[in-house]
Coordinates of C-alpha atoms in Angstrom, one line a residue:
M25 CA 0.1 0.3 0.0
T26 CA 2.5 2.3 0.3
V27 CA 4.6 1.5 -3.1
V28 CA 2.1 2.3 -4.2
A29 CA 1.5 5.6 -2.8
L30 CA 4.9 6.8 -3.2
S31 CA 4.7 5.5 -7.1
A32 CA 0.8 7.5 -8.1
L33 CA 3.1 10.5 -5.5
A34 CA 6.2 10.3 -8.2
A35 CA 3.0 10.7 -11.1
R36 CA 2.2 13.0 -10.2
C37 CA 5.4 14.9 -10.1
P38 CA 5.9 17.6 -12.6
P39 CA 10.4 16.4 -14.6
E40 CA 12.8 18.9 -13.4
P41 CA 13.2 21.7 -15.2
E42 CA 15.6 20.8 -17.5
E43 CA 18.1 24.4 -16.7
D44 CA 17.5 23.5 -12.3
A45 CA 19.3 20.4 -13.2
A46 CA 22.0 21.5 -14.4
A47 CA 22.6 24.2 -12.0
R48 CA 22.3 20.5 -9.7
S49 CA 25.0 19.1 -11.5
F50 CA 26.9 22.5 -11.9
S51 CA 27.2 23.1 -8.2
A52 CA 28.3 19.5 -7.4
L53 CA 30.6 19.3 -9.5
Q54 CA 32.0 23.2 -8.4
A55 CA 31.9 21.8 -4.5
G56 CA 35.0 19.7 -6.0
K57 CA 34.6 16.5 -3.0
L58 CA 33.9 14.1 -6.0
D59 CA 35.8 11.1 -7.2
A60 CA 36.1 10.7 -10.6
R61 CA 33.7 8.3 -10.8
T62 CA 30.8 10.4 -10.2
A63 CA 32.7 13.9 -11.2
E64 CA 32.1 12.1 -14.8
A65 CA 29.2 11.4 -14.5
Q66 CA 28.4 15.1 -13.5
V67 CA 29.9 16.4 -16.7
R68 CA 27.6 14.5 -18.9
A69 CA 24.5 14.7 -16.9
L70 CA 25.5 19.1 -17.0
S71 CA 26.5 19.2 -21.1
L72 CA 23.1 17.1 -21.5
A73 CA 21.1 19.4 -19.5
L74 CA 22.1 22.1 -20.8
E75 CA 21.7 21.2 -24.6
R76 CA 18.3 20.0 -24.3
A77 CA 17.1 24.1 -22.1
G78 CA 18.2 25.3 -25.6
L79 CA 22.1 26.2 -24.4
P80 CA 25.2 24.2 -26.1
E81 CA 27.0 27.5 -25.8
T82 CA 26.5 28.2 -22.3
A83 CA 27.6 24.2 -21.4
T84 CA 31.2 24.9 -23.4
V85 CA 31.6 28.3 -21.4
A86 CA 30.2 26.0 -17.9
L87 CA 32.7 23.5 -18.7
S88 CA 35.7 26.1 -19.5
V89 CA 34.4 28.0 -15.9
L90 CA 35.0 24.8 -14.5
A91 CA 38.3 23.3 -15.9
A92 CA 40.5 26.4 -14.2
Q93 CA 38.9 25.2 -10.7
D94 CA 41.1 21.8 -9.6
G95 CA 39.6 18.5 -8.8
E96 CA 38.5 16.0 -10.0
G97 CA 35.6 17.8 -11.5
A98 CA 38.0 20.0 -13.2
R99 CA 39.9 17.8 -14.7
A100 CA 36.4 16.1 -16.4
A101 CA 35.4 19.2 -17.7
S102 CA 38.4 19.7 -18.4
R103 CA 39.0 16.7 -21.1
E104 CA 35.4 17.0 -21.9
L105 CA 36.6 20.9 -23.2
Q106 CA 39.1 19.7 -24.8
R107 CA 36.3 16.5 -27.0
R108 CA 34.5 19.5 -27.9
A109 CA 38.0 21.7 -28.9
A110 CA 38.9 19.4 -31.4
Q111 CA 35.7 21.2 -33.6
G112 CA 37.2 24.3 -33.5
G113 CA 35.5 27.0 -32.3
L114 CA 33.8 28.3 -28.9
A115 CA 35.6 25.2 -27.9
L116 CA 39.5 25.2 -29.0
V117 CA 39.1 29.0 -27.9
L118 CA 38.8 28.6 -24.6
A119 CA 40.5 25.5 -24.6
L120 CA 43.7 27.9 -25.5
R121 CA 43.2 29.1 -22.2
L122 CA 44.8 25.7 -20.6
P123 CA 47.6 24.6 -20.3
A124 CA 48.2 23.1 -23.0
E125 CA 50.5 20.2 -20.9
G126 CA 47.7 18.1 -20.5
F127 CA 46.6 18.2 -24.0
D128 CA 46.5 15.4 -25.6
P129 CA 48.4 15.1 -29.6
A130 CA 45.4 16.1 -31.7
L131 CA 44.6 19.1 -30.1
A132 CA 48.0 20.7 -29.3
V133 CA 48.0 21.1 -33.0
R134 CA 44.8 22.5 -33.2
A135 CA 46.0 24.7 -30.8
A136 CA 49.7 25.3 -32.3
R137 CA 47.8 25.7 -35.3
A138 CA 45.3 28.6 -33.9
H139 CA 47.9 30.8 -32.2
L140 CA 49.8 30.9 -35.7
E141 CA 46.4 32.1 -37.1
Q142 CA 46.0 34.6 -34.5
A143 CA 49.4 35.7 -35.9
L144 CA 49.1 35.7 -39.0
V145 CA 45.6 38.3 -37.7
L146 CA 47.6 40.6 -36.2
A147 CA 50.5 40.6 -38.4
P148 CA 49.2 39.8 -42.2
V149 CA 51.6 39.6 -45.0
D150 CA 52.6 43.4 -45.5
E151 CA 51.2 45.0 -49.1
G152 CA 54.1 44.3 -51.5
S153 CA 54.6 41.2 -51.5
A154 CA 53.5 39.9 -54.9
F155 CA 56.7 41.1 -55.9
A156 CA 59.1 40.8 -53.2
G157 CA 61.9 38.2 -51.6
M158 CA 60.5 36.3 -48.4
A159 CA 62.9 37.2 -46.3
G160 CA 62.5 40.5 -46.8
G161 CA 63.5 42.6 -50.5
S162 CA 62.1 45.4 -52.4
S163 CA 58.8 45.2 -53.7
S164 CA 58.9 47.6 -56.7
L165 CA 59.7 46.7 -59.7
T166 CA 63.6 47.9 -61.4
Q167 CA 63.4 49.7 -64.5
V168 CA 63.5 46.7 -67.5
A169 CA 65.3 47.3 -70.1
A170 CA 64.4 44.7 -73.7
G171 CA 66.4 42.1 -74.2
A172 CA 68.1 41.5 -71.3
Q173 CA 69.3 37.8 -71.6
V174 CA 70.5 37.2 -68.0
R175 CA 68.6 37.4 -64.5
A176 CA 70.4 37.7 -61.3
A177 CA 68.1 37.4 -58.1
L178 CA 68.5 40.4 -55.5
P179 CA 70.6 40.0 -52.3
E180 CA 68.6 40.0 -49.5
E181 CA 69.3 43.0 -47.0
P182 CA 69.0 43.3 -42.7
A183 CA 65.3 44.8 -42.9
Q184 CA 65.7 46.9 -39.5
P185 CA 62.1 46.9 -39.2
R186 CA 60.2 49.3 -36.0
V187 CA 58.6 47.0 -33.7
S188 CA 55.3 47.6 -32.7
A189 CA 53.7 46.6 -29.8
V190 CA 51.2 43.9 -31.4
Q191 CA 54.1 42.6 -33.7
R192 CA 55.5 41.9 -30.0
L193 CA 51.7 40.1 -29.5
A194 CA 52.1 38.5 -33.0
R195 CA 56.0 37.4 -32.1
A196 CA 55.1 36.2 -28.9
E197 CA 51.8 34.1 -30.6
L198 CA 54.4 32.2 -32.8
E199 CA 56.4 31.8 -29.9
R200 CA 53.7 30.4 -28.3
A201 CA 52.6 27.9 -32.2
R202 CA 55.7 26.4 -32.0
E203 CA 55.9 25.8 -28.1
I204 CA 53.3 23.4 -28.6
A205 CA 54.0 21.4 -31.7
G206 CA 56.9 21.0 -30.1
Q207 CA 55.2 18.6 -27.7
V208 CA 53.8 16.1 -29.5
R209 CA 55.9 12.9 -30.0
P210 CA 58.0 11.2 -33.0
G211 CA 56.2 8.6 -33.6
N212 CA 52.7 9.8 -33.3
A213 CA 50.1 10.5 -35.5
A214 CA 49.5 13.9 -35.4
E215 CA 53.3 14.5 -35.8
A216 CA 53.4 15.4 -39.7
E217 CA 51.1 17.9 -38.7
A218 CA 53.0 19.0 -35.8
R219 CA 55.5 19.8 -37.9
E220 CA 53.8 21.7 -40.7
V221 CA 52.7 23.7 -38.1
S222 CA 56.1 24.4 -36.5
A223 CA 57.3 25.1 -40.0
L224 CA 54.7 27.7 -41.4
A225 CA 55.8 29.2 -37.4
A226 CA 59.1 29.6 -37.7
L227 CA 59.0 31.0 -41.2
A228 CA 57.1 33.5 -40.0
A229 CA 59.2 34.2 -37.5
G230 CA 62.0 34.2 -40.0
D231 CA 63.9 31.2 -38.8
T232 CA 64.7 29.9 -42.3
P233 CA 66.2 27.2 -41.1
A234 CA 64.2 25.4 -39.6
A235 CA 61.4 25.6 -40.8
E236 CA 63.8 23.7 -43.8
Q237 CA 64.3 21.0 -41.3
D238 CA 60.6 21.0 -40.6
F239 CA 59.1 20.7 -44.2
T240 CA 61.8 17.9 -45.1
A241 CA 60.9 16.1 -42.3
V242 CA 57.3 16.8 -43.6
A243 CA 57.7 15.0 -47.2
R244 CA 59.6 12.7 -45.4
L245 CA 56.4 11.8 -43.4
A246 CA 53.7 12.7 -45.1
P247 CA 52.2 9.5 -47.7
P248 CA 52.9 9.6 -50.9
G249 CA 49.8 12.2 -52.1
A250 CA 48.8 13.5 -49.2
E251 CA 48.3 17.7 -49.5
R252 CA 50.3 17.3 -46.7
R253 CA 53.2 16.4 -48.3
E254 CA 52.6 18.2 -51.6
N255 CA 52.1 22.0 -49.5
A256 CA 55.9 21.1 -48.2
L257 CA 57.5 20.2 -51.6
L258 CA 56.0 23.5 -52.4
Q259 CA 56.7 25.3 -49.5
L260 CA 60.8 23.8 -50.2
A261 CA 60.6 25.1 -53.4
R262 CA 59.6 28.2 -52.4
L263 CA 62.6 28.4 -50.0
A264 CA 65.5 27.3 -52.0
Y265 CA 64.3 30.5 -55.0
A266 CA 64.0 32.6 -52.0
R267 CA 67.7 31.9 -51.8
G268 CA 68.6 32.0 -55.2
D269 CA 68.9 28.1 -55.8
D270 CA 66.6 28.0 -58.9
A271 CA 68.3 24.2 -59.6
R272 CA 66.6 23.2 -56.2
A273 CA 63.5 25.5 -56.7
Q274 CA 62.8 23.5 -60.1
T275 CA 63.8 19.5 -58.3
M276 CA 61.3 20.9 -55.7
Y277 CA 58.6 22.1 -58.1
A278 CA 58.4 19.9 -60.5
R279 CA 58.4 16.8 -57.1
V280 CA 54.8 18.4 -57.0
S281 CA 52.3 15.7 -58.2
R282 CA 50.5 16.3 -61.4
G283 CA 47.6 15.1 -59.7
A284 CA 47.7 17.5 -56.3
P285 CA 45.4 21.2 -56.5
Q286 CA 48.9 22.2 -55.7
W287 CA 50.2 21.6 -59.0
L288 CA 49.0 24.7 -60.3
D289 CA 51.3 27.2 -57.6
A290 CA 53.7 24.8 -58.6
L291 CA 54.1 25.5 -62.3
F292 CA 53.0 29.0 -61.9
E293 CA 56.4 29.7 -59.9
S294 CA 58.6 27.4 -61.0
S295 CA 58.0 30.0 -64.7
W296 CA 59.2 33.1 -62.0
S297 CA 62.6 30.4 -61.5
H298 CA 62.2 29.9 -65.3
F299 CA 62.4 33.9 -66.0
R300 CA 64.8 34.2 -63.9
R301 CA 67.1 32.0 -65.6
G302 CA 66.4 33.7 -69.1
E303 CA 64.2 30.6 -69.8
D304 CA 61.5 33.0 -71.1
E305 CA 59.8 30.4 -73.4
K306 CA 59.7 28.0 -70.8
A307 CA 58.0 30.1 -68.7
L308 CA 55.5 31.2 -71.1
G309 CA 54.2 27.9 -72.0
N310 CA 53.4 27.2 -68.0
L311 CA 51.8 30.0 -68.0
L312 CA 49.9 28.9 -71.7
T313 CA 49.3 25.9 -68.9
L314 CA 47.9 28.1 -66.1
H315 CA 45.1 30.2 -68.4
A316 CA 43.9 27.1 -70.2
P317 CA 39.8 26.9 -70.2
F318 CA 40.6 23.1 -67.4
F319 CA 41.1 25.8 -64.5
Q320 CA 39.2 29.4 -65.2
G321 CA 38.0 28.6 -61.3
R322 CA 41.0 29.1 -60.6
Y323 CA 43.1 32.7 -59.1
F324 CA 46.4 33.6 -60.6
P325 CA 46.8 37.2 -60.3
E326 CA 49.8 37.8 -60.6
S327 CA 50.0 35.7 -63.5
H328 CA 49.6 37.8 -66.2
V329 CA 51.4 40.9 -64.7
L330 CA 54.3 38.3 -65.0
K331 CA 53.3 37.3 -69.4
A332 CA 53.7 40.8 -69.6
L333 CA 56.9 40.8 -67.7
L334 CA 58.0 38.4 -70.5
L335 CA 56.9 39.3 -73.3
Y336 CA 58.5 43.0 -72.8
E337 CA 61.9 41.8 -72.1
N338 CA 61.5 40.4 -74.9
C339 CA 59.8 43.9 -77.2
R340 CA 57.0 42.5 -77.9
Y341 CA 55.4 45.7 -76.6
A342 CA 51.7 45.4 -78.6
D343 CA 51.2 42.1 -76.6
A344 CA 52.7 42.7 -72.9
R345 CA 50.2 45.5 -73.4
R346 CA 47.2 43.7 -74.2
A347 CA 48.2 41.1 -71.5
L348 CA 47.7 44.1 -68.9
Q349 CA 44.8 45.4 -70.4
E350 CA 43.6 41.8 -70.0
F351 CA 45.5 42.2 -66.3
E352 CA 43.6 45.2 -65.6
A353 CA 40.3 44.6 -67.0
R354 CA 39.4 41.4 -64.7
Y355 CA 41.1 42.1 -61.4
R356 CA 40.3 45.9 -60.9
P357 CA 36.4 44.9 -60.2
V358 CA 38.1 42.8 -57.8
H359 CA 39.5 45.4 -56.6
D360 CA 36.9 47.3 -55.8
G361 CA 35.3 44.9 -55.0
L362 CA 37.5 43.7 -52.1
A363 CA 38.3 47.2 -50.6
Q364 CA 33.7 47.8 -51.0
A365 CA 34.0 45.2 -48.7
L366 CA 36.3 46.3 -46.3
Q367 CA 35.0 49.8 -46.1
A368 CA 31.0 47.9 -44.9
M369 CA 32.9 46.7 -41.9
P370 CA 35.4 49.0 -40.2
T371 CA 35.6 47.3 -37.4
A372 CA 35.2 43.3 -36.1
Q373 CA 31.7 43.6 -34.8
A374 CA 30.7 45.9 -38.5
A375 CA 32.2 42.3 -40.0
V376 CA 30.7 40.0 -37.8
E377 CA 27.0 41.7 -38.6
A378 CA 28.6 41.9 -42.3
L379 CA 28.5 38.5 -43.0
A380 CA 25.7 37.7 -40.5
S381 CA 22.9 38.9 -42.6
G382 CA 23.5 36.7 -45.2
G383 CA 24.3 37.5 -49.1
T384 CA 23.2 41.5 -48.8
L385 CA 26.6 42.5 -48.3
L386 CA 27.6 40.2 -51.6
A387 CA 25.0 41.4 -53.6
R388 CA 25.6 45.0 -53.3
L389 CA 29.2 43.8 -55.0
P390 CA 30.4 44.1 -57.7
E391 CA 29.5 41.2 -59.3
P392 CA 33.3 39.9 -60.1
A393 CA 34.2 40.3 -56.6
R394 CA 31.5 38.1 -55.6
A395 CA 33.1 35.3 -55.8
E396 CA 36.2 35.8 -54.5
V397 CA 34.6 37.8 -51.0
A398 CA 32.6 34.4 -50.8
R399 CA 35.0 32.6 -50.8
L400 CA 37.2 34.3 -48.2
F401 CA 34.3 34.8 -45.9
G402 CA 33.4 30.2 -46.9
T403 CA 36.4 28.9 -44.6
K404 CA 35.2 26.6 -41.7
E405 CA 36.1 28.1 -39.0
L406 CA 34.9 31.5 -40.0
S407 CA 31.0 29.7 -40.5
L408 CA 31.4 27.8 -37.0
S409 CA 32.7 31.0 -35.1
L410 CA 29.5 33.4 -36.8
R411 CA 27.3 30.2 -36.1
Q412 CA 28.0 30.4 -32.8
V413 CA 28.6 34.2 -32.2
T414 CA 24.9 33.9 -32.9
A415 CA 23.9 31.8 -31.0
M416 CA 25.2 32.6 -27.6
G417 CA 23.0 36.3 -28.0
A418 CA 20.2 34.2 -28.9
E419 CA 21.3 32.1 -25.5
L420 CA 21.8 34.9 -23.6
D421 CA 18.8 36.6 -24.3
S422 CA 16.4 33.9 -23.5
M423 CA 17.6 34.1 -19.8
D424 CA 15.7 36.3 -18.5
R425 CA 12.6 34.1 -19.8
R426 CA 14.2 31.6 -17.4
R427 CA 12.8 31.0 -13.8
S428 CA 13.6 32.2 -11.0
T429 CA 15.9 29.4 -9.8
F430 CA 18.2 28.9 -12.7
R431 CA 18.6 32.8 -13.3
G432 CA 19.6 32.7 -9.1
S433 CA 21.8 29.7 -9.8
A434 CA 25.4 29.3 -8.7
L435 CA 25.4 28.3 -12.7
A436 CA 23.6 31.6 -13.6
S437 CA 25.8 33.8 -12.2
A438 CA 29.3 32.0 -12.5
V439 CA 28.5 31.7 -15.6
V440 CA 26.6 33.9 -17.5
P441 CA 29.5 37.3 -17.0
Q442 CA 32.4 34.8 -19.1
V443 CA 28.9 33.3 -21.7
R444 CA 29.1 37.6 -22.5
A445 CA 33.1 37.9 -22.7
A446 CA 33.3 34.8 -24.7
R447 CA 31.0 35.3 -27.5
L448 CA 33.0 39.3 -27.1
D449 CA 36.4 37.3 -27.8
L450 CA 35.1 35.0 -30.5
L451 CA 33.4 38.1 -32.4
Q452 CA 36.5 39.8 -32.1
R453 CA 37.9 37.2 -33.8
A454 CA 36.0 36.4 -35.8
G455 CA 35.7 40.1 -37.3
E456 CA 39.7 40.9 -37.2
R457 CA 39.8 37.1 -39.3
A458 CA 37.1 38.1 -41.8
R459 CA 38.9 41.4 -42.3
S460 CA 42.0 40.3 -42.5
A461 CA 41.1 38.7 -45.2
V462 CA 39.4 40.4 -47.1
A463 CA 42.7 43.2 -47.0
G464 CA 45.1 40.8 -47.6
E465 CA 43.8 39.6 -50.9
R466 CA 42.9 43.7 -51.8
G467 CA 46.3 44.1 -50.6
E468 CA 48.6 42.4 -53.1
L469 CA 45.7 43.0 -56.0
R470 CA 46.6 47.0 -55.5
E471 CA 50.3 45.7 -55.9
L472 CA 49.4 44.3 -58.8
L473 CA 47.2 47.0 -60.6
G474 CA 50.6 49.2 -59.0
Q475 CA 53.6 47.5 -60.7
S476 CA 50.6 46.7 -64.5
L477 CA 51.3 50.8 -64.5
R478 CA 54.6 51.2 -63.7
L479 CA 55.5 48.6 -66.8
D480 CA 52.8 49.4 -68.8
F481 CA 54.6 53.2 -68.8
E482 CA 57.5 51.2 -68.8
I483 CA 56.5 50.0 -72.3
A484 CA 55.8 53.5 -73.6
G485 CA 59.2 55.1 -72.8
R486 CA 60.3 52.2 -74.8
E487 CA 58.7 52.5 -77.8
K488 CA 58.6 56.3 -78.0
E489 CA 62.4 55.4 -77.6
L490 CA 62.5 53.0 -80.7
A491 CA 60.1 56.1 -82.5
A492 CA 63.2 58.2 -82.1
A493 CA 65.2 56.2 -82.4
P494 CA 67.2 55.7 -86.1
P495 CA 67.4 52.6 -87.3
A496 CA 69.7 49.8 -85.9
A497 CA 72.7 48.6 -88.6
S498 CA 75.1 46.6 -88.3
S499 CA 74.6 42.7 -87.3
A500 CA 70.9 41.2 -87.9
P501 CA 68.9 40.2 -84.3
E502 CA 70.3 36.7 -83.3
R503 CA 67.4 33.6 -83.6
R504 CA 66.6 31.0 -80.2
P505 CA 66.9 27.5 -80.6
R506 CA 64.1 26.0 -80.7
A507 CA 62.9 23.5 -78.0
Q508 CA 64.6 20.8 -77.2
V509 CA 63.0 17.6 -77.9
E510 CA 63.6 14.1 -75.9
D511 CA 63.8 11.1 -77.6
D512 CA 60.4 10.8 -76.0
E513 CA 58.9 13.6 -77.3
E514 CA 57.2 14.5 -80.5
Q515 CA 57.3 18.6 -80.8
W516 CA 53.4 19.4 -82.8
P517 CA 52.1 23.3 -82.8
F518 CA 49.5 24.6 -80.7
Q519 CA 46.5 26.0 -83.0
G520 CA 44.2 26.9 -79.4
E521 CA 42.7 23.9 -78.4
Y522 CA 44.2 22.0 -75.5
W523 CA 44.6 18.3 -74.3
R524 CA 45.5 17.1 -70.6
D525 CA 48.0 15.2 -71.9
E526 CA 49.9 18.3 -72.9
L527 CA 48.9 20.6 -70.3
G528 CA 52.8 21.7 -68.6
S529 CA 54.9 20.5 -71.6
Y530 CA 54.0 24.3 -73.7
R531 CA 57.0 25.6 -74.7
F532 CA 56.2 29.5 -76.3
H533 CA 58.4 29.8 -79.7
L534 CA 59.7 34.0 -79.2
G535 CA 62.3 34.2 -81.8
D536 CA 63.9 37.4 -80.6
R537 CA 62.6 40.7 -82.0
C538 CA 65.6 42.8 -80.1
V539 CA 67.9 44.7 -82.3
R540 CA 70.3 45.2 -79.3
P541 CA 71.9 44.3 -76.0
A542 CA 70.6 45.9 -72.7
P543 CA 72.2 45.6 -68.9
V544 CA 71.3 43.2 -66.8
Q545 CA 67.7 42.8 -65.6
Q546 CA 67.7 41.8 -62.2
A547 CA 64.3 39.2 -60.7
Q548 CA 62.0 40.0 -58.7
I549 CA 61.2 36.6 -56.1
P550 CA 57.6 36.1 -56.4
A551 CA 55.0 36.4 -53.4
S552 CA 55.4 33.2 -51.0
G553 CA 52.0 31.3 -52.0
P554 CA 49.9 32.7 -54.8
A555 CA 46.1 32.3 -54.7
A556 CA 44.2 31.0 -56.7
A557 CA 43.1 31.1 -61.4
A558 CA 42.3 33.2 -63.6
S559 CA 41.4 32.3 -68.3
A560 CA 43.6 34.0 -70.2
E561 CA 42.9 34.2 -74.1
P562 CA 46.1 32.2 -75.3
S563 CA 49.4 33.8 -76.6
P564 CA 49.6 33.0 -79.9
A565 CA 52.3 30.7 -81.5
P566 CA 53.6 28.2 -78.4
A567 CA 54.0 24.5 -79.9
P568 CA 54.1 21.8 -76.6
A569 CA 56.2 19.3 -76.8
R570 CA 54.6 15.6 -76.2

């Protein structure tokens, strides 16, 4: 009779509200008097109750508050927070506040990469890097003289810039990234990625010997065809080029797999090496591949300026001017759209609001710029951060509608202010990342447009000199030899048709229109990482060697 009465009474009692159950679990964990097994159970109960109550982001912040304490409850909360941090976003930002020594190797790599990315947001690559050496060469286009047959790399000049407080913060982030990545022991499954992050941080810090050592290790550890291995080979080629070792640069570029997305980057960047060695026909042939219809979705604005420079060097002034006109027509609207997007996002807060408005910002931009801006804003981490910022705002707005018992609980008192702070932190990071991406892309295009204008002036000046000068007497122009064809290759004239098996093997037969010698041309080192694609009309008279 007693059992039946108790059962009936329990049936009439309403279930405990989820937020009240969460508050009870939080208080138990905060008290710090639990054994490991009970602490694990309470962490699960806290997380589940808050998620059922529609407060998943609040649950993540609550875990970070508990993880900052001592005892088994703190350790259980820390483990759950680290598990969530594997997905990035809010949990990763909060996990970065924990001692990194307790991270498992996979999370250590994520944390190291987050510090690296923050350093690059704080101190992005300077404008003008498109024609600058990675170690700090000049970014100006030196005066070029038609017919120059020899190129030399610009010597590296030690720069002594004034170090600002922001740059010191960025340097500290780089050091932290290298330190955390170094926690991953040799033989661990995460070693290759850890060495990659360490190499990128070393490169950003100017420690090129350490960067080369780590990239070499990545190329050895990653399996053939893996994206990480292809990226490492590309970086090793860039480092070799930056120090003037064209032979090694060409070798490393050639090792990038033809089927990898990085192959086009390798093909384009190797064109600078060919240019420096005077192999203009091969360089122009590579650019013909780059501008093939197969790759119209890739983004290589610098390739058009390099094409114009190569044609100008070989006295093809009309062709060079056409290449510059194509570049201007294609990329000036993209630059203007990026500038307009940046103007619409003067602060991190404005950037997040603009992104949260859906396609409103994109709709206001020039049509040619929309695809590139959408690509910059469409990264996985940025999209996740924006969703979480919006969700945290909704959760905070819902607090006034929650039960008074929950609003007065220890959970609400300790966690809700931290939710507000974490939302502002995540908003700032997301907004700065979006603005940094747009500003970097716009800066590169602005520099290239300036280079294009200066080269156009050079062409006009040279044509004016030729028109005013008397016809050159004496020797006839020297003819370039035809491209060498191996025993297993066959040469075919290019007639405007692209075949996949010919891509990368084109040679542009230039002849020689320059009738007098010229001073030595100093070739500039390309950008550390060209972006992605463009299409252009093929230039006349190339011949692929099969």
